[in-house]
Tab-separated table of C-alpha atoms and ligand atoms in Angstrom:
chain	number	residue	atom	x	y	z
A	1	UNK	CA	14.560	18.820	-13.289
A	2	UNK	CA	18.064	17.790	-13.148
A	3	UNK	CA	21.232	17.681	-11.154
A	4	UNK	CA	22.962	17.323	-7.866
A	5	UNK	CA	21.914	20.049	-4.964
A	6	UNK	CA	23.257	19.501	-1.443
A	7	UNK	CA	21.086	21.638	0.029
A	8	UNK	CA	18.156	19.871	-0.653
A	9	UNK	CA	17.817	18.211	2.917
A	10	UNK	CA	13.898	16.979	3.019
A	11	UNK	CA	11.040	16.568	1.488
A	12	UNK	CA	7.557	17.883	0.879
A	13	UNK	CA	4.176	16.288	0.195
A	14	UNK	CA	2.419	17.806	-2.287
A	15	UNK	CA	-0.275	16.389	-3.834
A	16	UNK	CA	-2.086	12.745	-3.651
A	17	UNK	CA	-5.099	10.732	-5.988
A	18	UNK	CA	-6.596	7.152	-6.050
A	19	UNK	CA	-8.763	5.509	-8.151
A	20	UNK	CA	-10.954	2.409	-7.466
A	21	UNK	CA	-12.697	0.253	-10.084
A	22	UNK	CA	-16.574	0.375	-10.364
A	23	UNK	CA	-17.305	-3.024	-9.984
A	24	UNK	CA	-18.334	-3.806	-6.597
A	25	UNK	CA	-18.254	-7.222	-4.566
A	26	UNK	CA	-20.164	-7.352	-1.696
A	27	UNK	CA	-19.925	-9.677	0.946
A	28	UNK	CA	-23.685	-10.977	0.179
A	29	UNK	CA	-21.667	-11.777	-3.771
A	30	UNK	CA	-19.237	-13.650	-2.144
A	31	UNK	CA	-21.291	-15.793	0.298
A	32	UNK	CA	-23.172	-16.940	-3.107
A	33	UNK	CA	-19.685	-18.805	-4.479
A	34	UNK	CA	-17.961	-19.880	-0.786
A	35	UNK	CA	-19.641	-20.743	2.607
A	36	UNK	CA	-19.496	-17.699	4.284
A	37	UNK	CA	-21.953	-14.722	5.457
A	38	UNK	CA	-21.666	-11.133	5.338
A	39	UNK	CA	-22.185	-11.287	9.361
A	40	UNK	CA	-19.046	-13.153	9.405
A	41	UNK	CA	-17.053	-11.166	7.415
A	42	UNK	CA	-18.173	-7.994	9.029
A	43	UNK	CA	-17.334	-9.255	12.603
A	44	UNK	CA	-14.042	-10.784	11.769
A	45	UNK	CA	-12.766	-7.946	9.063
A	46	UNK	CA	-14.483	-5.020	8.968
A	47	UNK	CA	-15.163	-5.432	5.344
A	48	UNK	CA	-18.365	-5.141	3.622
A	49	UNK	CA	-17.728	-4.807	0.069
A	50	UNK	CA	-14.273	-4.520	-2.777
A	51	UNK	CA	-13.423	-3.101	-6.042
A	52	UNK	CA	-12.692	-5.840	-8.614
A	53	UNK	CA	-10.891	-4.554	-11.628
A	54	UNK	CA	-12.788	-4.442	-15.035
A	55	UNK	CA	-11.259	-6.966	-18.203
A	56	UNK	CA	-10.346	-3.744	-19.516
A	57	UNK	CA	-8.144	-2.494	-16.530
A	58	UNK	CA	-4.975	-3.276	-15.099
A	59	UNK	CA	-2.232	-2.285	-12.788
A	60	UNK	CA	-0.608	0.527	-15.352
A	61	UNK	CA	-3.967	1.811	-16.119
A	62	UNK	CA	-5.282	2.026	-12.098
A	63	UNK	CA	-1.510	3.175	-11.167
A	64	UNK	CA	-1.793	6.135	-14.440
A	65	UNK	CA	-5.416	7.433	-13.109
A	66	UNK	CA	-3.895	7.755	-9.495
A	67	UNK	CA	-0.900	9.265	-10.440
A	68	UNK	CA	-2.381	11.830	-12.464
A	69	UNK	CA	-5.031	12.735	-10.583
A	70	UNK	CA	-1.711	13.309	-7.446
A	71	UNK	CA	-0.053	15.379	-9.905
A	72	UNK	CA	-3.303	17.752	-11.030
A	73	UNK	CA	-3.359	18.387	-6.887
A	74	UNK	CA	0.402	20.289	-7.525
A	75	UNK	CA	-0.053	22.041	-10.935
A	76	UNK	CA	3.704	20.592	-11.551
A	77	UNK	CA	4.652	20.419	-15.134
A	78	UNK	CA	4.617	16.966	-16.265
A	79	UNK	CA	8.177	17.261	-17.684
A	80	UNK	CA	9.380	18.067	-14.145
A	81	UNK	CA	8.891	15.050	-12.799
A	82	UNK	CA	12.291	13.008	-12.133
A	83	UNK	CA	10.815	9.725	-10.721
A	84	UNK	CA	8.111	6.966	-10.402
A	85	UNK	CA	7.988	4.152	-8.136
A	86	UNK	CA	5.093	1.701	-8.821
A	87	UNK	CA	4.951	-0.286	-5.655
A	88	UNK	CA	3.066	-3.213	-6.951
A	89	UNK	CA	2.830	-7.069	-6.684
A	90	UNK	CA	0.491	-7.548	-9.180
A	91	UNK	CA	2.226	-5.992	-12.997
A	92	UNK	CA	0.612	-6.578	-15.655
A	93	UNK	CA	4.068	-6.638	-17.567
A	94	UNK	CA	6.805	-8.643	-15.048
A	95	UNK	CA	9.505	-6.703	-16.687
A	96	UNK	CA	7.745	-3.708	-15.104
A	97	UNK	CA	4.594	-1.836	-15.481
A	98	UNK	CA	5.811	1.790	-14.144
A	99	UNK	CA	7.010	2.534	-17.839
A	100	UNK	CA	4.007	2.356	-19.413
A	101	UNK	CA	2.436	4.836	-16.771
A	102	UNK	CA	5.418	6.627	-17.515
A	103	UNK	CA	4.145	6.727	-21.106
A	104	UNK	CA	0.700	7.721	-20.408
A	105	UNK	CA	1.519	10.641	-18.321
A	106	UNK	CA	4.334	11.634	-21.041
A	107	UNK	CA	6.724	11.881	-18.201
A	108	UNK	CA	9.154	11.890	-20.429
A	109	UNK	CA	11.906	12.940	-17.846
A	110	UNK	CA	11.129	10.414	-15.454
A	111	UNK	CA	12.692	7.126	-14.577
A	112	UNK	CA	10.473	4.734	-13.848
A	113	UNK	CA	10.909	1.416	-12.215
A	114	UNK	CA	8.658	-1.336	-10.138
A	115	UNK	CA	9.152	-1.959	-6.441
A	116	UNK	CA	7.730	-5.036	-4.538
A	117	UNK	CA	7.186	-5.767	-1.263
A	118	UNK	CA	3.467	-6.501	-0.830
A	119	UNK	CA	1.285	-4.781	1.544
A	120	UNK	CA	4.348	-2.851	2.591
A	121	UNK	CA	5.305	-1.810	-0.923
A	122	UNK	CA	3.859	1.304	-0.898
A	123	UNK	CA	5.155	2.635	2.428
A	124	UNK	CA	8.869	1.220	1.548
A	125	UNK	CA	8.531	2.924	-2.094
A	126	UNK	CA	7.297	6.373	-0.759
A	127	UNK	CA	10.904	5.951	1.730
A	128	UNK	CA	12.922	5.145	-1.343
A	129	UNK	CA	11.662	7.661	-3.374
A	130	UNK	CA	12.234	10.521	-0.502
A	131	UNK	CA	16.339	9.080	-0.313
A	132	UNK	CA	16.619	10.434	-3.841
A	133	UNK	CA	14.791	13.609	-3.067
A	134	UNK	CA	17.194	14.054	0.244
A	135	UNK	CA	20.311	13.309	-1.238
A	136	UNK	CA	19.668	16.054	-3.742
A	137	UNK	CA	19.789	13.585	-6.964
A	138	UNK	CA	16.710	14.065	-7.887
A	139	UNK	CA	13.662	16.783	-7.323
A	140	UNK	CA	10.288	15.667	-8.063
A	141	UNK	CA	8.863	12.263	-7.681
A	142	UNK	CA	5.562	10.305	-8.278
A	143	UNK	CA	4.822	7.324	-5.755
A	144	UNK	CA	1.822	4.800	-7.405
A	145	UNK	CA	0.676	1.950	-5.304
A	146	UNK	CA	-1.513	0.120	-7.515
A	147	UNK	CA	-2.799	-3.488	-7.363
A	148	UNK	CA	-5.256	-6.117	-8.882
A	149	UNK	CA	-5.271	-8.980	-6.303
A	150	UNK	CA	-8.452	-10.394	-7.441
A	151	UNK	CA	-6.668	-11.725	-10.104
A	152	UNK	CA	-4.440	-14.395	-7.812
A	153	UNK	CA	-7.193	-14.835	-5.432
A	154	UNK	CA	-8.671	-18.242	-4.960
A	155	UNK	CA	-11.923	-17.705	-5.054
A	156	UNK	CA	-13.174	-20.724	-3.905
A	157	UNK	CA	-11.137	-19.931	-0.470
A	158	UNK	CA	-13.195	-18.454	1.862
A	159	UNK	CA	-10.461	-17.596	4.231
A	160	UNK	CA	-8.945	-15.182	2.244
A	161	UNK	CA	-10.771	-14.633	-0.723
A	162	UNK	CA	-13.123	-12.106	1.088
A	163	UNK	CA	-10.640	-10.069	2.480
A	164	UNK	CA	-8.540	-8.520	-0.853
A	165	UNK	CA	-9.994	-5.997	-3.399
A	166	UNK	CA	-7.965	-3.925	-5.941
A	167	UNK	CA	-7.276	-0.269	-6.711
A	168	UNK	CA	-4.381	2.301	-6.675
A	169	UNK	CA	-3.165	5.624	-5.309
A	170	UNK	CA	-1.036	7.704	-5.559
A	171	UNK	CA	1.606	10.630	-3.950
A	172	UNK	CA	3.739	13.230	-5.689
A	173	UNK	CA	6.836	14.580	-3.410
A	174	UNK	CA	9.196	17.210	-3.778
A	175	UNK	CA	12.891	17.899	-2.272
A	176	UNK	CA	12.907	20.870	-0.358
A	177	UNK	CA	15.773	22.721	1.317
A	178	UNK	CA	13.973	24.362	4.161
A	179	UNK	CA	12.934	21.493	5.956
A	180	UNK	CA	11.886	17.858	6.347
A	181	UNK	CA	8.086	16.286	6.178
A	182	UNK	CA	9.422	12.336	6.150
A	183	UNK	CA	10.430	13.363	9.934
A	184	UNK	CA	11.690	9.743	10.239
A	185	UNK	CA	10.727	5.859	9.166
A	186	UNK	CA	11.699	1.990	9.691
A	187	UNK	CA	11.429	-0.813	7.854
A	188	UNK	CA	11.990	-4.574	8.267
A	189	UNK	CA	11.521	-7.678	7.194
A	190	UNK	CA	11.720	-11.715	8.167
A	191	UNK	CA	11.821	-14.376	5.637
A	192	UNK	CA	11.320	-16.845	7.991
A	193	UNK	CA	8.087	-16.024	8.386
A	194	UNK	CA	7.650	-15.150	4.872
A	195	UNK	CA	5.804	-18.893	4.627
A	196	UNK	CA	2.684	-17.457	6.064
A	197	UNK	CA	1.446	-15.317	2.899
A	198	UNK	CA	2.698	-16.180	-0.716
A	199	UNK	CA	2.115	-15.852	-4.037
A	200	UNK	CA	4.355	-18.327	-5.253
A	201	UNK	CA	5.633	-19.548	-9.018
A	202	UNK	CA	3.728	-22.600	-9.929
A	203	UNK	CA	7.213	-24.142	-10.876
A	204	UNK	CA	5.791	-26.393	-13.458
A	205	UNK	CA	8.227	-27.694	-15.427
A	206	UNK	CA	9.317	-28.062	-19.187
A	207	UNK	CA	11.878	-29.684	-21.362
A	208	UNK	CA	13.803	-27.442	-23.493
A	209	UNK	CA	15.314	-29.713	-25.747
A	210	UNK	CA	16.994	-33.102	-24.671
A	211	UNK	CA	18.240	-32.574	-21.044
A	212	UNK	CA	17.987	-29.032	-20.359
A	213	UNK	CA	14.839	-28.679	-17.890
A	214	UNK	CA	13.479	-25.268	-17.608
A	215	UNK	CA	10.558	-24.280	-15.259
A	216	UNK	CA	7.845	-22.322	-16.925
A	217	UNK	CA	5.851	-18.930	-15.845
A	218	UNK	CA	2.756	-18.505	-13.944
A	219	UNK	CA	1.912	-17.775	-10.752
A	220	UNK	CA	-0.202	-19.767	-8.236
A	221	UNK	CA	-3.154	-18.012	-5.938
A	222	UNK	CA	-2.587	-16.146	-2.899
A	223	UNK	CA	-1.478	-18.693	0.230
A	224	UNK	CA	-2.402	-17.271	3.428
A	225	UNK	CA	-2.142	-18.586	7.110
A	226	UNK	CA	-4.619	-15.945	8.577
A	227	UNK	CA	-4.099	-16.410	12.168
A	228	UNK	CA	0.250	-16.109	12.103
A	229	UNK	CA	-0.794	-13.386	10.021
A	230	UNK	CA	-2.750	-11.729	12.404
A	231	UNK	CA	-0.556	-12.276	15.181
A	232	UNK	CA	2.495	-10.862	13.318
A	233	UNK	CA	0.423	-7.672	12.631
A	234	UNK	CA	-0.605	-7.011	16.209
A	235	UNK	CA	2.642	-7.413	17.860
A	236	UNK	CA	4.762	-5.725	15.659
A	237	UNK	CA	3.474	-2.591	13.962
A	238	UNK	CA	2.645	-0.900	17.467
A	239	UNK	CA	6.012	-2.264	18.215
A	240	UNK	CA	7.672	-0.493	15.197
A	241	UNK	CA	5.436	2.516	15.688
A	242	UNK	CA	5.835	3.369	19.851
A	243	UNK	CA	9.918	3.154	18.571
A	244	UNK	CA	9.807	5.259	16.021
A	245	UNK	CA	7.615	8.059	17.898
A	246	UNK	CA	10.274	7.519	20.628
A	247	UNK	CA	13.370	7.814	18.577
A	248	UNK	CA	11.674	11.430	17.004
A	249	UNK	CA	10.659	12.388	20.716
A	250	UNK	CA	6.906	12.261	19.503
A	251	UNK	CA	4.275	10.741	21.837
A	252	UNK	CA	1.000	9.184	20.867
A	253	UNK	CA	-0.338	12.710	21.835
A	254	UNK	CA	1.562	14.548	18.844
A	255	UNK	CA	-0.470	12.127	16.188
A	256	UNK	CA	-2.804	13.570	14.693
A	257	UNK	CA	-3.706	10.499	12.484
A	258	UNK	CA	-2.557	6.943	12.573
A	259	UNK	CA	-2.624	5.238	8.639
A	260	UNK	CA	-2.072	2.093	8.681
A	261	UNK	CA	-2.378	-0.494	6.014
A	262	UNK	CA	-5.974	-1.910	5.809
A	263	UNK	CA	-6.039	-5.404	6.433
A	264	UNK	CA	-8.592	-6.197	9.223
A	265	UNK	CA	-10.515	-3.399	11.338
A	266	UNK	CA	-9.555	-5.816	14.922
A	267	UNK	CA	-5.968	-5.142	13.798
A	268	UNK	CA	-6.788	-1.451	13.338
A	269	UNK	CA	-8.463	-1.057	16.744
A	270	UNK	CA	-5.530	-3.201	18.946
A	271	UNK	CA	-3.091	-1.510	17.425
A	272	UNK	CA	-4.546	1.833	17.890
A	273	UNK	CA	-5.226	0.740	21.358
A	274	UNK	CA	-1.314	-0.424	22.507
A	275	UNK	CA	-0.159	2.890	21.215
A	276	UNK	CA	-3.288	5.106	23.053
A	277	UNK	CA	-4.700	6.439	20.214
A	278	UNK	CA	-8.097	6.984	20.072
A	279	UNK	CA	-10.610	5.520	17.998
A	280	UNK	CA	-10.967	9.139	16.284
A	281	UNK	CA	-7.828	9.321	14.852
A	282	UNK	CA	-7.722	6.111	13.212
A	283	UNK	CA	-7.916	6.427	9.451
A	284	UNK	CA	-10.332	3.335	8.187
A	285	UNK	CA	-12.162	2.809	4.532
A	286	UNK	CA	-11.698	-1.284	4.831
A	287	UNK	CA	-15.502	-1.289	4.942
A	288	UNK	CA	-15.754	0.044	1.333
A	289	UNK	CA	-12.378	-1.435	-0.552
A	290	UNK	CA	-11.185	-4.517	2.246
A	291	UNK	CA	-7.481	-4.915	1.321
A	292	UNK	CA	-6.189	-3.108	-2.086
A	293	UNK	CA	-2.081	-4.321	-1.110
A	294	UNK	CA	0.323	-1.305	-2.186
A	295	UNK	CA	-2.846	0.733	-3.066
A	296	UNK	CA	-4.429	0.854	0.686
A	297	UNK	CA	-2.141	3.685	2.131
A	298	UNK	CA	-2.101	6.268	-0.856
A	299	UNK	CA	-6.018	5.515	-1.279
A	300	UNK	CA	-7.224	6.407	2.294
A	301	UNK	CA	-4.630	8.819	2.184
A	302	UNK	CA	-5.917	10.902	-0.846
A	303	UNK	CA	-9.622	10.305	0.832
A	304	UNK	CA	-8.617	11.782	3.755
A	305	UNK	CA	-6.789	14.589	1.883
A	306	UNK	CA	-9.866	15.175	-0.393
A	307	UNK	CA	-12.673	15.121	2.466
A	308	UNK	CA	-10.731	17.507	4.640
A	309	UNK	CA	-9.920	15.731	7.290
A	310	UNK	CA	-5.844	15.350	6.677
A	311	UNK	CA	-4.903	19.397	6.855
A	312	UNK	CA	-1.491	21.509	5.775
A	313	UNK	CA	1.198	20.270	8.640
A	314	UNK	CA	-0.789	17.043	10.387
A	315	UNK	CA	1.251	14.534	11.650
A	316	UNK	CA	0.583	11.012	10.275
A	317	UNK	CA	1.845	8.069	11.691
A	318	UNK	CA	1.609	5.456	9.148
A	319	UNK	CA	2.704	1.214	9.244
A	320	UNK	CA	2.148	-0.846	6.003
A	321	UNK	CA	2.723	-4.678	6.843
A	322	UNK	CA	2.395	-7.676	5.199
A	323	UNK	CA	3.678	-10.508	3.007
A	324	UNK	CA	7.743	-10.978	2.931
A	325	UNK	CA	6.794	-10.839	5.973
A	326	UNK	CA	7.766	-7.570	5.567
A	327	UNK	CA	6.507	-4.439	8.127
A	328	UNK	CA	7.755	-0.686	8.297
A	329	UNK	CA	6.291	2.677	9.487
A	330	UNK	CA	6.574	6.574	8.635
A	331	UNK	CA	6.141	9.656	10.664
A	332	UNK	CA	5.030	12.472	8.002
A	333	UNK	CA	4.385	15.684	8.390
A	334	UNK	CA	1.387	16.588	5.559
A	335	UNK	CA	2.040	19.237	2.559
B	401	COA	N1	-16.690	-17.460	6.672
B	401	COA	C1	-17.106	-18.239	7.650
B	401	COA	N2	-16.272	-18.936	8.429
B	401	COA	C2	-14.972	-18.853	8.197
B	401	COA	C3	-14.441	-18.054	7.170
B	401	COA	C4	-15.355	-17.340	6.391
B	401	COA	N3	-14.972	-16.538	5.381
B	401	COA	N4	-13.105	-18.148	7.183
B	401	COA	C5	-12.770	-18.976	8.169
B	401	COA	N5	-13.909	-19.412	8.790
B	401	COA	C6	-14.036	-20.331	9.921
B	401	COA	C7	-12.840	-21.247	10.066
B	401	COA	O1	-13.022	-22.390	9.255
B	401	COA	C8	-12.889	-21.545	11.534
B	401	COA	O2	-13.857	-22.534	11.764
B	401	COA	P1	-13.606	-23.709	12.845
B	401	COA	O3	-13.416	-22.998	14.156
B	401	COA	O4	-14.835	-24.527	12.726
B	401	COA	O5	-12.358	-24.377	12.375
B	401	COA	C9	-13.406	-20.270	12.166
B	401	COA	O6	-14.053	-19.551	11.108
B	401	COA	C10	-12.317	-19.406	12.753
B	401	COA	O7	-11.257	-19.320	11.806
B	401	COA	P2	-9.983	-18.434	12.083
B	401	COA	O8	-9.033	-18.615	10.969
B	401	COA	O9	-9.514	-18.675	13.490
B	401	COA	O10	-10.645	-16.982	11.989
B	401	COA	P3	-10.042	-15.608	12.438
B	401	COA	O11	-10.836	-15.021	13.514
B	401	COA	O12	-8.548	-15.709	12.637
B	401	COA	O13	-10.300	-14.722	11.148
B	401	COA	C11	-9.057	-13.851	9.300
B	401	COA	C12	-9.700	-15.096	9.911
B	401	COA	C13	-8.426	-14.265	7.985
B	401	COA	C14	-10.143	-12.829	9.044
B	401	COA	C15	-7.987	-13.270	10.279
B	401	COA	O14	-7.146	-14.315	10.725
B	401	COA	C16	-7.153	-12.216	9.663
B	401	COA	O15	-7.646	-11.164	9.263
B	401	COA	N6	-5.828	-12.420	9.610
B	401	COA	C17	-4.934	-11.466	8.992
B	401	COA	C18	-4.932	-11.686	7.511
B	401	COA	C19	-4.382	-10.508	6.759
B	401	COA	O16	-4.561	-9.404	7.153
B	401	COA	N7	-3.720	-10.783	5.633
B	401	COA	C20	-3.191	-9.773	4.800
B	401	COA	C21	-2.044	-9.103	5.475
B	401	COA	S1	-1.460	-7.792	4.537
């Protein structure tokens, strides 16, 4: 679908799918390679066990299954489809792996681009996509958060090697002219705090030919300081949250379910518990899949969607946070 229509003034969610590897890590697996317990990471995380992508799978292939399984949930014609964000930190191609998922769903119609920003990528990707939906350029969009941490993990780092797994998910979204689902949304970031959870170049270096130095590619493993982390994450998402229900003239009381990005079940629970909403309401799979990055939101989204408990018109107040440091939040109205 084509062209410019200023009447188009929201947006409506329409369909959503995940997928998750079959390999399974539990924490039992882990505590055989690094000094740990599953006791341990239980009390301190909430996890229990994580998806770790196959040899044969990667970001494109996780992202396509998501994305098409999203797109089955609205009957849409593929050929309809104007847009695909792949929020991902993780490509398997750095020049961009949403064209290739492009490819596989023969969206040929479709422009199709990479977005980064972490743990937040998804969340920030889902607003981008809805700015071309409201500003009438475009009608019909596919969000993909899809990820393979586990392959820039260190796994001999036991303070943040048991908290990352990998999978994808997946949203499609439509422009609509009779009224607005993506009731409103934030996002931020600091840099100067960025130093608290990288995964940096390896800068090693190379000579060209004479003179001319040239760093090489490669990545190192993930860099984490776990406690500045943690302290980032409880301060400001019920911060950006309790503002953004404010600024909308919701209250705690109008949630119906608060989404947030799945990092650690204590930061679930004090967050939940600055903005008042109780423990029932909280969305939570990190027992199952620990941390999948840009995949978490779509992937306990679609759950939710699939097991009934997200319903036509709930309101869903949703943070992602993470590296940059980067945070944000959206209030949604479902379907
Ligand atoms: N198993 C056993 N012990 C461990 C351990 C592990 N996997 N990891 C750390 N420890 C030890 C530490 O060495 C430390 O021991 P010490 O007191 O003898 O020095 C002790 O446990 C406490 O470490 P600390 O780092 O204070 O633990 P914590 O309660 O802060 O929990 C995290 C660590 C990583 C679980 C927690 O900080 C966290 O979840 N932070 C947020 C990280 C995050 O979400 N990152 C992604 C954001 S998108």
């Amino acid at each position: 679908m084509e062209g410019i229509n200023l009447n188009q003034i929201g947006v409506s969610f329409k369909g959503s799918g995940s997928y998750v590897p079959n390999q399974i890590l539990t924490n039992h697996d882990i505590s055989e390679k690094v000094d740990t317990s599953d006791e341990w990471i239980k009390s301190r995380t909430g996890i229990s066990q994580r998806r770790i992508s196959g040899l044969e799978e990667d970001v494109s292939q996780m992202g396509y299954k998501a994305a098409l399984k999203a797109i089955k949930m609205t009957n849409w014609d593929i050929e309809t489809i104007d847009l695909i964000i792949l929020a991902t930190s993780t490509p398997n191609d750095l020049f961009g792996s949403a064209p290739s998922i492009q490819e596989k769903l023969g969206a040929n119609n479709a422009v199709a681009f990479d977005l980064t920003a972490a743990c937040s990528g998804f969340l920030f990707a889902a607003i981008t996509a809805s700015q071309f939906l409201k500003t009438g350029s475009y009608k019909r969009a596919i969000v993909i958060g899809s990820d393979q941490l586990s392959s820039y993990v260190d796994w001999n780092d036991r303070r943040s090697c048991i908290l990352f797994g990998d999978g994808a998910g997946a949203i499609a979204i439509e422009a609509t002219n009779e009224f607005d689902n993506l009731i409103g949304f934030d996002m931020r970031t600091d840099g100067q705090r960025g130093c608290f959870l990288n995964l940096s170049s390896q800068n090693n270096q190379d000579v060209i030919v004479n003179n001319i130095n040239c760093s090489t590619g490669g990545f190192s493993s993930i860099t984490m300081n776990g406690q500045e982390v943690y302290k980032f994450a409880v301060r400001e998402v019920p911060l950006i949250i309790d503002n953004l229900l404010k600024k909308n003239k919701y209250s705690s009381e109008n949630v119906d379910w608060l989404l947030l990005h799945q990092a650690n079940k204590r930061i679930l629970d004090s967050v939940g518990d600055r903005l008042n909403i109780s423990k029932g309401k909280i969305l939570s799979n990190l027992s199952n899949y620990g941390n999948t990055s840009a995949a978490t939101i779509p992937l306990i989204l679609d759950e939710a969607v699939r097991n009934n408990k997200i319903k036509q018109n709930d309101v869903i107040a949703t943070s992602g946070f993470g590296a940059g440091l980067s945070w944000g939040a959206a209030l949604i109205r479902w379907g």
